[in-house]
Amino acid sequence: MSPTIYMIILSTLATGTIITMTSYHWLMAWVGLELNTLAIIPIISTMHHPRSTEAATKYFLTQAAASALILFSSMTNAWNTGSWDITQPLTSPSHILLTMALAMKLGLAPLHFWLPEVIQGSTMTTAFIITTWQKIAPMSLIFLTMNNLSTSVFLLMGLLSSLVGGWGGLNQTQTRKIMAYSSIAHLGWMATISSIMTNILIMNLLIYLIMTTSVFLSLIISKSKTIQDTTSTWTLSPTLTIIMLLSLLSLGGLPPLTGFIPKWLIMEELILQNFNLLISMMAMSSLLSLYFYLRLTYTTALTLSPNTTQTKFKWRFYPNTSTMFIITPATISIFLLPMTPLILL
Amino acid sequence: MTPTNLLMYSTFSLSIFGLSMHRSHLVSALLCIEGMMLALFITSATLLSTTQTTSLAATPIILLTFSACEAGTGLALLVATARTHGNDHLQNLNLLQC
């Protein structure tokens, strides 16, 4: 793809999300989602091999159906109430359709099956865009309509997502599929808290985006497609192994790191609301996620795999990919825990 | 529920059931998506003419424009699938399931 067209497509991608986030009218929200979908399709199918075409087709079919469903729910609502505002209450059939459509857009648990396959079929950078930037627009719609959607459905979908994300990632050896299941599990936590306290939802989304950016950038720099590839990270950059270890543990939610903040606040809030069984099950399911993060850290940083004599001098060469962008997300995703009282809105 | 409403809801529902149940060819999935978009177009056009809201006058055109773009993208993906997989059966899109 030529750089001009790539820049146009990337700016369309940014514009779509911004239109959805700033819209007040359902039609403009839908326009933003459509722009997003239409702009990411060429990015996914840049490589002309069967896997990327399949990923682009699956992404297109799910996203087109979901955005049409969003517009249908808002249009039936407009027929019944005459109001096109996003913040106005929705009538009975339309809020169910909207919940389903937003869950399908995000990849929440009963409608998550497209996400690992699409991420597996695209390149590392595209997978990074899909798991981070593409989550913002549907999550902002959830944030805007949360007062009108059903609480129990979101609690159930959140629990199911974190369970599916934990169990699904256990058997994977591809890092992109592991990151897809980790995305599903984190979205489960966000869906759970979205119906209780929306400012924790925003904070959890931001922290998730930063942590995923950090892990994906380390995977991009070390060119790790499978778990086996992460074993040679130390030959490329010994510092990167430590950053990757701490970022992965932060993504898993271990206490001295940033990833513990959303889990801590969500657990506290749900215990205050007497959802004890739910939050215990979610904490247990995050142990499953922690298992596959730990397996990645084990092969990356904690063991020395068999190698030839030449490979251990690779770190002396200047790296091909730019390592500058990882500094900020890695620092934030490791050290932010003492800042908790400041960043909680 | 007026007969107009019933017609529009059933058109959309038939299209989305077709998309989710009848998964043999990519062309039929694209046709079902197009049917959903046309049902939405009819819904917004009749909503406009029923309520006489002039501020919503551009809605059906915007909707039709974006659905045309979406149909174009879908056909491009159909061509890409035919070139890489040889046919447009949705069962053949199974390389990434593992």
Tab-separated table of C-alpha atoms in Angstrom:
chain	number	residue	atom	x	y	z
A	1	MET	CA	0.000	0.000	0.000
A	2	SER	CA	1.393	3.417	-0.890
A	3	PRO	CA	2.112	5.764	2.028
A	4	THR	CA	-0.412	8.360	0.824
A	5	ILE	CA	-3.277	5.875	0.764
A	6	TYR	CA	-2.136	4.426	4.086
A	7	MET	CA	-2.214	7.882	5.686
A	8	ILE	CA	-5.680	8.587	4.242
A	9	ILE	CA	-6.975	5.277	5.591
A	10	LEU	CA	-5.430	5.838	9.025
A	11	SER	CA	-6.922	9.323	9.255
A	12	THR	CA	-10.324	7.910	8.250
A	13	LEU	CA	-9.936	5.357	11.034
A	14	ALA	CA	-9.223	8.146	13.526
A	15	THR	CA	-12.079	10.283	12.187
A	16	GLY	CA	-14.599	7.466	12.511
A	17	THR	CA	-13.830	6.898	16.173
A	18	ILE	CA	-13.877	10.626	16.914
A	19	ILE	CA	-17.233	11.079	15.112
A	20	THR	CA	-18.746	8.266	17.176
A	21	MET	CA	-17.318	9.589	20.438
A	22	THR	CA	-18.548	13.147	19.876
A	23	SER	CA	-21.932	12.342	18.342
A	24	TYR	CA	-25.275	13.181	19.867
A	25	HIS	CA	-27.430	11.765	17.068
A	26	TRP	CA	-27.705	8.015	16.450
A	27	LEU	CA	-27.105	8.431	12.734
A	28	MET	CA	-23.757	10.134	13.303
A	29	ALA	CA	-22.740	7.394	15.753
A	30	TRP	CA	-23.543	4.849	13.058
A	31	VAL	CA	-21.634	6.868	10.443
A	32	GLY	CA	-18.562	6.845	12.678
A	33	LEU	CA	-18.787	3.083	13.204
A	34	GLU	CA	-19.182	2.517	9.456
A	35	LEU	CA	-16.161	4.712	8.685
A	36	ASN	CA	-14.175	2.683	11.199
A	37	THR	CA	-15.179	-0.623	9.606
A	38	LEU	CA	-14.599	0.547	6.041
A	39	ALA	CA	-11.183	1.964	6.920
A	40	ILE	CA	-9.818	-1.077	8.756
A	41	ILE	CA	-10.737	-3.560	5.985
A	42	PRO	CA	-7.936	-2.428	3.584
A	43	ILE	CA	-5.470	-2.399	6.494
A	44	ILE	CA	-6.327	-6.013	7.400
A	45	SER	CA	-6.255	-7.252	3.792
A	46	THR	CA	-3.017	-5.508	2.796
A	47	MET	CA	-1.209	-8.835	2.658
A	48	HIS	CA	-2.689	-10.763	-0.254
A	49	HIS	CA	-2.675	-14.183	1.326
A	50	PRO	CA	-5.693	-16.371	2.185
A	51	ARG	CA	-5.464	-15.776	5.937
A	52	SER	CA	-5.687	-12.003	5.776
A	53	THR	CA	-8.527	-12.170	3.233
A	54	GLU	CA	-10.393	-14.516	5.535
A	55	ALA	CA	-9.804	-12.234	8.501
A	56	ALA	CA	-11.010	-9.202	6.547
A	57	THR	CA	-14.140	-11.047	5.393
A	58	LYS	CA	-15.003	-12.208	8.891
A	59	TYR	CA	-14.393	-8.760	10.343
A	60	PHE	CA	-16.518	-7.155	7.626
A	61	LEU	CA	-19.477	-9.531	8.046
A	62	THR	CA	-19.655	-9.205	11.843
A	63	GLN	CA	-19.098	-5.467	11.975
A	64	ALA	CA	-21.511	-4.682	9.135
A	65	ALA	CA	-24.238	-6.792	10.752
A	66	ALA	CA	-23.603	-5.216	14.170
A	67	SER	CA	-23.664	-1.631	12.950
A	68	ALA	CA	-26.815	-2.275	10.922
A	69	LEU	CA	-28.355	-3.694	14.089
A	70	ILE	CA	-27.353	-0.572	16.033
A	71	LEU	CA	-29.019	1.653	13.446
A	72	PHE	CA	-32.102	-0.586	13.371
A	73	SER	CA	-32.490	-0.408	17.155
A	74	SER	CA	-32.146	3.378	17.154
A	75	MET	CA	-34.557	3.676	14.247
A	76	THR	CA	-37.265	1.568	15.891
A	77	ASN	CA	-36.705	3.724	18.953
A	78	ALA	CA	-37.166	6.826	16.807
A	79	TRP	CA	-40.403	5.371	15.422
A	80	ASN	CA	-41.721	4.795	18.927
A	81	THR	CA	-40.496	7.884	20.757
A	82	GLY	CA	-39.536	10.314	17.997
A	83	SER	CA	-36.152	10.920	19.576
A	84	TRP	CA	-32.771	10.334	17.901
A	85	ASP	CA	-30.646	11.361	20.902
A	86	ILE	CA	-28.134	8.836	22.178
A	87	THR	CA	-28.682	9.817	25.795
A	88	GLN	CA	-32.477	9.471	25.736
A	89	PRO	CA	-34.045	6.281	27.172
A	90	LEU	CA	-34.580	3.426	24.757
A	91	THR	CA	-37.816	1.474	24.424
A	92	SER	CA	-38.055	-2.201	25.230
A	93	PRO	CA	-37.023	-4.144	22.098
A	94	SER	CA	-34.409	-1.653	21.005
A	95	HIS	CA	-32.214	-1.716	24.089
A	96	ILE	CA	-31.855	-5.503	23.823
A	97	LEU	CA	-30.840	-5.191	20.181
A	98	LEU	CA	-28.402	-2.417	21.088
A	99	THR	CA	-26.813	-4.516	23.831
A	100	MET	CA	-26.329	-7.416	21.434
A	101	ALA	CA	-24.944	-5.201	18.681
A	102	LEU	CA	-22.448	-3.454	20.976
A	103	ALA	CA	-21.331	-6.799	22.419
A	104	MET	CA	-20.780	-8.060	18.884
A	105	LYS	CA	-18.802	-4.942	17.980
A	106	LEU	CA	-16.556	-5.305	21.027
A	107	GLY	CA	-16.257	-9.084	21.084
A	108	LEU	CA	-17.971	-9.726	24.430
A	109	ALA	CA	-18.490	-13.326	25.428
A	110	PRO	CA	-21.469	-14.897	23.685
A	111	LEU	CA	-20.534	-13.025	20.481
A	112	HIS	CA	-16.747	-13.171	20.699
A	113	PHE	CA	-15.889	-15.912	18.208
A	114	TRP	CA	-14.741	-13.579	15.445
A	115	LEU	CA	-12.100	-11.772	17.517
A	116	PRO	CA	-9.311	-14.410	17.890
A	117	GLU	CA	-9.614	-15.450	14.241
A	118	VAL	CA	-9.515	-11.909	12.889
A	119	ILE	CA	-6.532	-11.053	15.069
A	120	GLN	CA	-4.739	-14.245	14.083
A	121	GLY	CA	-5.220	-13.461	10.402
A	122	SER	CA	-3.866	-9.927	10.477
A	123	THR	CA	-0.362	-8.588	10.989
A	124	MET	CA	0.985	-7.661	14.428
A	125	THR	CA	0.409	-3.925	13.908
A	126	THR	CA	-3.124	-4.452	12.606
A	127	ALA	CA	-3.893	-6.735	15.531
A	128	PHE	CA	-2.642	-3.957	17.785
A	129	ILE	CA	-5.036	-1.476	16.119
A	130	ILE	CA	-7.976	-3.892	16.378
A	131	THR	CA	-7.434	-4.653	20.064
A	132	THR	CA	-6.899	-1.028	21.104
A	133	TRP	CA	-8.249	1.706	18.848
A	134	GLN	CA	-11.250	-0.241	17.554
A	135	LYS	CA	-12.543	-0.768	21.108
A	136	ILE	CA	-12.904	2.946	21.842
A	137	ALA	CA	-15.939	3.717	19.657
A	138	PRO	CA	-18.270	0.913	20.881
A	139	MET	CA	-17.090	1.471	24.455
A	140	SER	CA	-17.995	5.173	24.228
A	141	LEU	CA	-21.464	4.167	22.995
A	142	ILE	CA	-21.779	1.829	26.001
A	143	PHE	CA	-20.661	4.683	28.244
A	144	LEU	CA	-23.303	7.009	26.769
A	145	THR	CA	-26.222	4.560	26.824
A	146	MET	CA	-25.396	2.711	30.035
A	147	ASN	CA	-28.233	4.292	32.011
A	148	ASN	CA	-30.762	2.746	29.647
A	149	LEU	CA	-29.278	-0.718	29.198
A	150	SER	CA	-29.913	-3.772	31.359
A	151	THR	CA	-27.572	-4.183	34.343
A	152	SER	CA	-27.986	-7.928	34.793
A	153	VAL	CA	-27.273	-8.676	31.131
A	154	PHE	CA	-24.017	-6.739	31.341
A	155	LEU	CA	-23.004	-8.445	34.583
A	156	LEU	CA	-23.688	-11.840	33.008
A	157	MET	CA	-21.824	-10.987	29.803
A	158	GLY	CA	-18.893	-9.656	31.802
A	159	LEU	CA	-18.617	-12.830	33.873
A	160	LEU	CA	-18.936	-14.991	30.761
A	161	SER	CA	-16.315	-12.910	28.931
A	162	SER	CA	-13.749	-13.178	31.676
A	163	LEU	CA	-14.347	-16.945	31.941
A	164	VAL	CA	-14.123	-17.442	28.172
A	165	GLY	CA	-11.051	-15.217	27.968
A	166	GLY	CA	-9.352	-17.251	30.686
A	167	TRP	CA	-10.266	-20.720	29.431
A	168	GLY	CA	-9.791	-19.904	25.758
A	169	GLY	CA	-6.294	-18.518	26.082
A	170	LEU	CA	-4.946	-21.516	27.997
A	171	ASN	CA	-4.517	-23.748	24.958
A	172	GLN	CA	-3.029	-21.161	22.600
A	173	THR	CA	0.539	-21.006	21.422
A	174	GLN	CA	0.183	-17.999	19.105
A	175	THR	CA	0.844	-14.686	20.847
A	176	ARG	CA	-1.813	-12.863	18.825
A	177	LYS	CA	-4.507	-15.338	19.883
A	178	ILE	CA	-3.327	-15.043	23.483
A	179	MET	CA	-3.662	-11.267	23.210
A	180	ALA	CA	-7.146	-11.671	21.675
A	181	TYR	CA	-8.317	-13.804	24.604
A	182	SER	CA	-6.693	-11.375	27.027
A	183	SER	CA	-8.672	-8.617	25.311
A	184	ILE	CA	-11.892	-10.612	25.783
A	185	ALA	CA	-11.119	-11.129	29.484
A	186	HIS	CA	-10.364	-7.436	30.074
A	187	LEU	CA	-13.525	-6.417	28.203
A	188	GLY	CA	-15.400	-8.734	30.551
A	189	TRP	CA	-14.127	-6.749	33.548
A	190	MET	CA	-15.092	-3.516	31.795
A	191	ALA	CA	-18.581	-4.792	30.958
A	192	THR	CA	-19.092	-5.821	34.573
A	193	ILE	CA	-18.229	-2.438	36.002
A	194	SER	CA	-19.956	-0.493	33.200
A	195	SER	CA	-23.363	-1.007	34.747
A	196	ILE	CA	-22.213	-0.019	38.254
A	197	MET	CA	-19.769	2.880	37.957
A	198	THR	CA	-18.874	4.382	34.604
A	199	ASN	CA	-15.842	6.369	35.725
A	200	ILE	CA	-14.076	3.130	36.703
A	201	LEU	CA	-15.033	1.879	33.234
A	202	ILE	CA	-13.210	4.798	31.600
A	203	MET	CA	-10.185	4.337	33.831
A	204	ASN	CA	-10.130	0.591	33.152
A	205	LEU	CA	-10.369	1.204	29.403
A	206	LEU	CA	-7.472	3.679	29.466
A	207	ILE	CA	-5.267	1.403	31.558
A	208	TYR	CA	-6.149	-1.581	29.355
A	209	LEU	CA	-5.224	0.405	26.243
A	210	ILE	CA	-1.868	1.451	27.693
A	211	MET	CA	-0.974	-2.028	28.947
A	212	THR	CA	-1.960	-3.677	25.664
A	213	THR	CA	0.070	-1.054	23.780
A	214	SER	CA	3.106	-1.872	25.884
A	215	VAL	CA	2.804	-5.642	25.401
A	216	PHE	CA	2.044	-5.386	21.689
A	217	LEU	CA	4.965	-3.020	21.087
A	218	SER	CA	7.327	-5.442	22.831
A	219	LEU	CA	5.925	-8.280	20.720
A	220	ILE	CA	6.344	-6.176	17.558
A	221	ILE	CA	9.942	-5.229	18.408
A	222	SER	CA	10.903	-8.814	19.218
A	223	LYS	CA	8.866	-10.114	16.201
A	224	SER	CA	7.235	-12.784	18.379
A	225	LYS	CA	4.433	-14.559	16.508
A	226	THR	CA	4.394	-17.662	18.714
A	227	ILE	CA	5.503	-18.512	22.236
A	228	GLN	CA	8.517	-20.207	20.714
A	229	ASP	CA	9.647	-16.913	19.156
A	230	THR	CA	9.656	-15.157	22.519
A	231	THR	CA	12.500	-17.430	23.673
A	232	SER	CA	14.968	-15.444	21.546
A	233	THR	CA	13.960	-12.029	22.860
A	234	TRP	CA	17.033	-11.767	25.087
A	235	THR	CA	19.339	-12.085	22.098
A	236	LEU	CA	17.730	-9.000	20.559
A	237	SER	CA	17.508	-6.812	23.629
A	238	PRO	CA	18.102	-7.961	27.205
A	239	THR	CA	16.244	-4.929	28.570
A	240	LEU	CA	13.150	-5.786	26.562
A	241	THR	CA	12.752	-9.090	28.428
A	242	ILE	CA	12.334	-7.225	31.719
A	243	ILE	CA	9.903	-4.726	30.186
A	244	MET	CA	7.883	-7.548	28.620
A	245	LEU	CA	7.837	-9.516	31.897
A	246	LEU	CA	6.591	-6.546	33.904
A	247	SER	CA	4.065	-5.492	31.232
A	248	LEU	CA	2.629	-9.001	31.034
A	249	LEU	CA	2.360	-9.283	34.814
A	250	SER	CA	0.699	-5.868	34.819
A	251	LEU	CA	-1.771	-7.111	32.192
A	252	GLY	CA	-2.434	-10.069	34.458
A	253	GLY	CA	-3.169	-7.709	37.352
A	254	LEU	CA	-0.488	-8.430	39.925
A	255	PRO	CA	-0.424	-5.944	42.850
A	256	PRO	CA	2.617	-3.676	42.611
A	257	LEU	CA	1.882	-2.939	38.937
A	258	THR	CA	-0.649	-0.752	37.144
A	259	GLY	CA	-2.957	-3.595	36.089
A	260	PHE	CA	-3.959	-4.094	39.700
A	261	ILE	CA	-5.729	-0.697	39.900
A	262	PRO	CA	-8.858	-1.548	37.849
A	263	LYS	CA	-9.142	-5.032	39.354
A	264	TRP	CA	-8.868	-3.627	42.885
A	265	LEU	CA	-11.442	-0.885	42.325
A	266	ILE	CA	-13.872	-3.179	40.498
A	267	MET	CA	-13.642	-5.800	43.240
A	268	GLU	CA	-14.195	-3.192	45.942
A	269	GLU	CA	-17.171	-1.682	44.155
A	270	LEU	CA	-18.821	-5.028	43.403
A	271	ILE	CA	-18.328	-6.227	46.988
A	272	LEU	CA	-19.953	-3.003	48.169
A	273	GLN	CA	-22.907	-3.843	45.911
A	274	ASN	CA	-23.088	-7.395	47.381
A	275	PHE	CA	-22.112	-9.242	44.193
A	276	ASN	CA	-19.854	-11.562	46.181
A	277	LEU	CA	-20.290	-14.749	44.157
A	278	LEU	CA	-19.859	-12.901	40.855
A	279	ILE	CA	-16.680	-11.154	41.847
A	280	SER	CA	-15.165	-14.324	43.334
A	281	MET	CA	-15.767	-16.126	40.053
A	282	MET	CA	-14.243	-13.247	38.117
A	283	ALA	CA	-11.181	-13.186	40.369
A	284	MET	CA	-10.768	-16.933	39.853
A	285	SER	CA	-11.073	-16.523	36.089
A	286	SER	CA	-8.373	-13.848	36.134
A	287	LEU	CA	-6.102	-16.524	37.606
A	288	LEU	CA	-6.573	-18.457	34.363
A	289	SER	CA	-5.492	-15.386	32.413
A	290	LEU	CA	-2.539	-14.962	34.748
A	291	TYR	CA	-1.474	-18.529	33.941
A	292	PHE	CA	-0.969	-17.866	30.251
A	293	TYR	CA	0.668	-14.497	30.883
A	294	LEU	CA	3.051	-16.242	33.241
A	295	ARG	CA	3.785	-18.866	30.603
A	296	LEU	CA	4.761	-16.061	28.210
A	297	THR	CA	6.997	-14.435	30.832
A	298	TYR	CA	8.557	-17.824	31.570
A	299	THR	CA	9.695	-18.354	28.002
A	300	THR	CA	10.639	-14.702	27.556
A	301	ALA	CA	12.623	-13.845	30.623
A	302	LEU	CA	12.888	-16.665	33.126
A	303	THR	CA	14.550	-19.397	31.087
A	304	LEU	CA	17.536	-19.658	28.761
A	305	SER	CA	16.551	-21.654	25.696
A	306	PRO	CA	19.062	-23.657	23.646
A	307	ASN	CA	20.761	-21.502	21.023
A	308	THR	CA	23.709	-21.278	18.674
A	309	THR	CA	26.857	-19.304	19.396
A	310	GLN	CA	26.111	-16.479	16.969
A	311	THR	CA	22.628	-15.580	18.223
A	312	LYS	CA	23.789	-14.206	21.552
A	313	PHE	CA	25.514	-11.251	19.899
A	314	LYS	CA	22.424	-9.940	18.143
A	315	TRP	CA	21.891	-7.210	20.748
A	316	ARG	CA	25.047	-5.448	19.569
A	317	PHE	CA	23.355	-4.451	16.297
A	318	TYR	CA	21.100	-1.456	15.962
A	319	PRO	CA	17.418	-2.595	16.029
A	320	ASN	CA	15.407	-2.480	12.817
A	321	THR	CA	12.131	-1.348	14.355
A	322	SER	CA	11.785	1.851	16.313
A	323	THR	CA	11.977	1.233	20.038
A	324	MET	CA	11.099	4.778	21.059
A	325	PHE	CA	7.322	4.401	21.336
A	326	ILE	CA	7.450	1.720	24.008
A	327	ILE	CA	8.968	4.036	26.630
A	328	THR	CA	5.837	5.878	27.746
A	329	PRO	CA	3.324	2.988	27.704
A	330	ALA	CA	5.793	0.652	29.423
A	331	THR	CA	6.512	3.180	32.163
A	332	ILE	CA	2.825	3.898	32.706
A	333	SER	CA	1.847	0.231	32.651
A	334	ILE	CA	4.432	-0.603	35.302
A	335	PHE	CA	4.577	2.300	37.752
A	336	LEU	CA	1.107	3.847	37.963
A	337	LEU	CA	-0.237	2.117	41.075
A	338	PRO	CA	0.821	4.814	43.616
A	339	MET	CA	-1.086	7.356	41.503
A	340	THR	CA	-4.459	5.627	42.054
A	341	PRO	CA	-6.096	8.430	44.099
A	342	LEU	CA	-5.102	10.970	41.457
A	343	ILE	CA	-6.363	9.174	38.365
A	344	LEU	CA	-9.673	7.976	39.778
A	345	LEU	CA	-12.092	10.638	38.606
B	1	MET	CA	-48.282	-1.798	15.066
B	2	THR	CA	-49.189	-0.431	11.692
B	3	PRO	CA	-48.790	-2.555	8.527
B	4	THR	CA	-45.936	-0.259	7.468
B	5	ASN	CA	-44.048	-0.965	10.673
B	6	LEU	CA	-44.720	-4.687	10.371
B	7	LEU	CA	-43.383	-4.669	6.812
B	8	MET	CA	-40.186	-2.864	7.780
B	9	TYR	CA	-39.474	-4.949	10.872
B	10	SER	CA	-40.111	-8.205	9.050
B	11	THR	CA	-37.880	-7.172	6.140
B	12	PHE	CA	-34.999	-6.422	8.484
B	13	SER	CA	-35.609	-9.554	10.568
B	14	LEU	CA	-35.738	-11.800	7.500
B	15	SER	CA	-32.467	-10.336	6.254
B	16	ILE	CA	-30.625	-10.745	9.546
B	17	PHE	CA	-31.977	-14.279	10.025
B	18	GLY	CA	-30.810	-15.048	6.515
B	19	LEU	CA	-27.358	-13.723	7.377
B	20	SER	CA	-27.104	-15.750	10.574
B	21	MET	CA	-28.792	-19.001	9.493
B	22	HIS	CA	-28.047	-19.450	5.795
B	23	ARG	CA	-24.262	-19.519	5.729
B	24	SER	CA	-23.334	-21.211	2.471
B	25	HIS	CA	-22.100	-18.522	0.080
B	26	LEU	CA	-20.458	-15.170	0.694
B	27	VAL	CA	-22.690	-13.623	-1.988
B	28	SER	CA	-25.831	-14.524	-0.068
B	29	ALA	CA	-24.356	-13.005	3.113
B	30	LEU	CA	-23.598	-9.795	1.220
B	31	LEU	CA	-27.106	-9.786	-0.255
B	32	CYS	CA	-28.557	-10.173	3.240
B	33	ILE	CA	-26.477	-7.218	4.496
B	34	GLU	CA	-27.697	-5.193	1.539
B	35	GLY	CA	-31.270	-6.220	2.367
B	36	MET	CA	-30.757	-4.991	5.952
B	37	MET	CA	-29.465	-1.662	4.720
B	38	LEU	CA	-32.350	-1.255	2.253
B	39	ALA	CA	-34.848	-2.065	5.006
B	40	LEU	CA	-33.223	0.667	7.089
B	41	PHE	CA	-33.422	3.019	4.105
B	42	ILE	CA	-37.158	2.379	3.702
B	43	THR	CA	-37.655	2.797	7.450
B	44	SER	CA	-35.880	6.157	7.571
B	45	ALA	CA	-37.617	7.402	4.408
B	46	THR	CA	-41.089	6.541	5.712
B	47	LEU	CA	-40.181	7.955	9.135
B	48	LEU	CA	-39.226	11.155	7.389
B	49	SER	CA	-42.426	11.351	5.327
B	50	THR	CA	-44.621	10.398	8.291
B	51	THR	CA	-43.257	12.891	10.775
B	52	GLN	CA	-42.422	15.624	8.221
B	53	THR	CA	-39.178	16.417	10.063
B	54	THR	CA	-37.145	18.582	7.725
B	55	SER	CA	-34.022	18.418	9.865
B	56	LEU	CA	-33.798	14.691	9.145
B	57	ALA	CA	-34.164	15.138	5.379
B	58	ALA	CA	-30.616	14.049	4.590
B	59	THR	CA	-30.844	10.820	6.642
B	60	PRO	CA	-31.893	8.387	3.863
B	61	ILE	CA	-29.302	9.754	1.447
B	62	ILE	CA	-26.473	9.518	3.992
B	63	LEU	CA	-27.607	6.007	4.827
B	64	LEU	CA	-27.773	4.977	1.186
B	65	THR	CA	-24.326	6.436	0.519
B	66	PHE	CA	-22.723	4.494	3.318
B	67	SER	CA	-24.562	1.301	2.432
B	68	ALA	CA	-23.306	1.644	-1.135
B	69	CYS	CA	-19.746	2.002	0.167
B	70	GLU	CA	-20.288	-1.030	2.355
B	71	ALA	CA	-21.642	-3.063	-0.561
B	72	GLY	CA	-18.620	-2.040	-2.628
B	73	THR	CA	-16.250	-3.164	0.128
B	74	GLY	CA	-18.174	-6.424	0.400
B	75	LEU	CA	-17.855	-7.087	-3.329
B	76	ALA	CA	-14.136	-6.280	-3.191
B	77	LEU	CA	-13.789	-8.841	-0.403
B	78	LEU	CA	-15.786	-11.294	-2.516
B	79	VAL	CA	-13.297	-10.868	-5.369
B	80	ALA	CA	-10.367	-11.199	-2.948
B	81	THR	CA	-11.872	-14.366	-1.463
B	82	ALA	CA	-12.476	-15.813	-4.908
B	83	ARG	CA	-8.841	-15.096	-5.875
B	84	THR	CA	-7.285	-16.549	-2.743
B	85	HIS	CA	-9.642	-19.433	-1.969
B	86	GLY	CA	-10.959	-20.304	-5.425
B	87	ASN	CA	-14.643	-20.044	-4.526
B	88	ASP	CA	-16.955	-18.133	-2.243
B	89	HIS	CA	-18.128	-20.875	0.120
B	90	LEU	CA	-18.085	-19.664	3.704
B	91	GLN	CA	-17.047	-23.166	4.853
B	92	ASN	CA	-13.710	-22.628	3.149
B	93	LEU	CA	-12.909	-19.717	5.456
B	94	ASN	CA	-11.508	-22.072	8.091
B	95	LEU	CA	-7.771	-21.382	8.058
B	96	LEU	CA	-7.757	-19.420	11.287
B	97	GLN	CA	-9.805	-21.763	13.459
B	98	CYS	CA	-7.515	-23.628	15.827
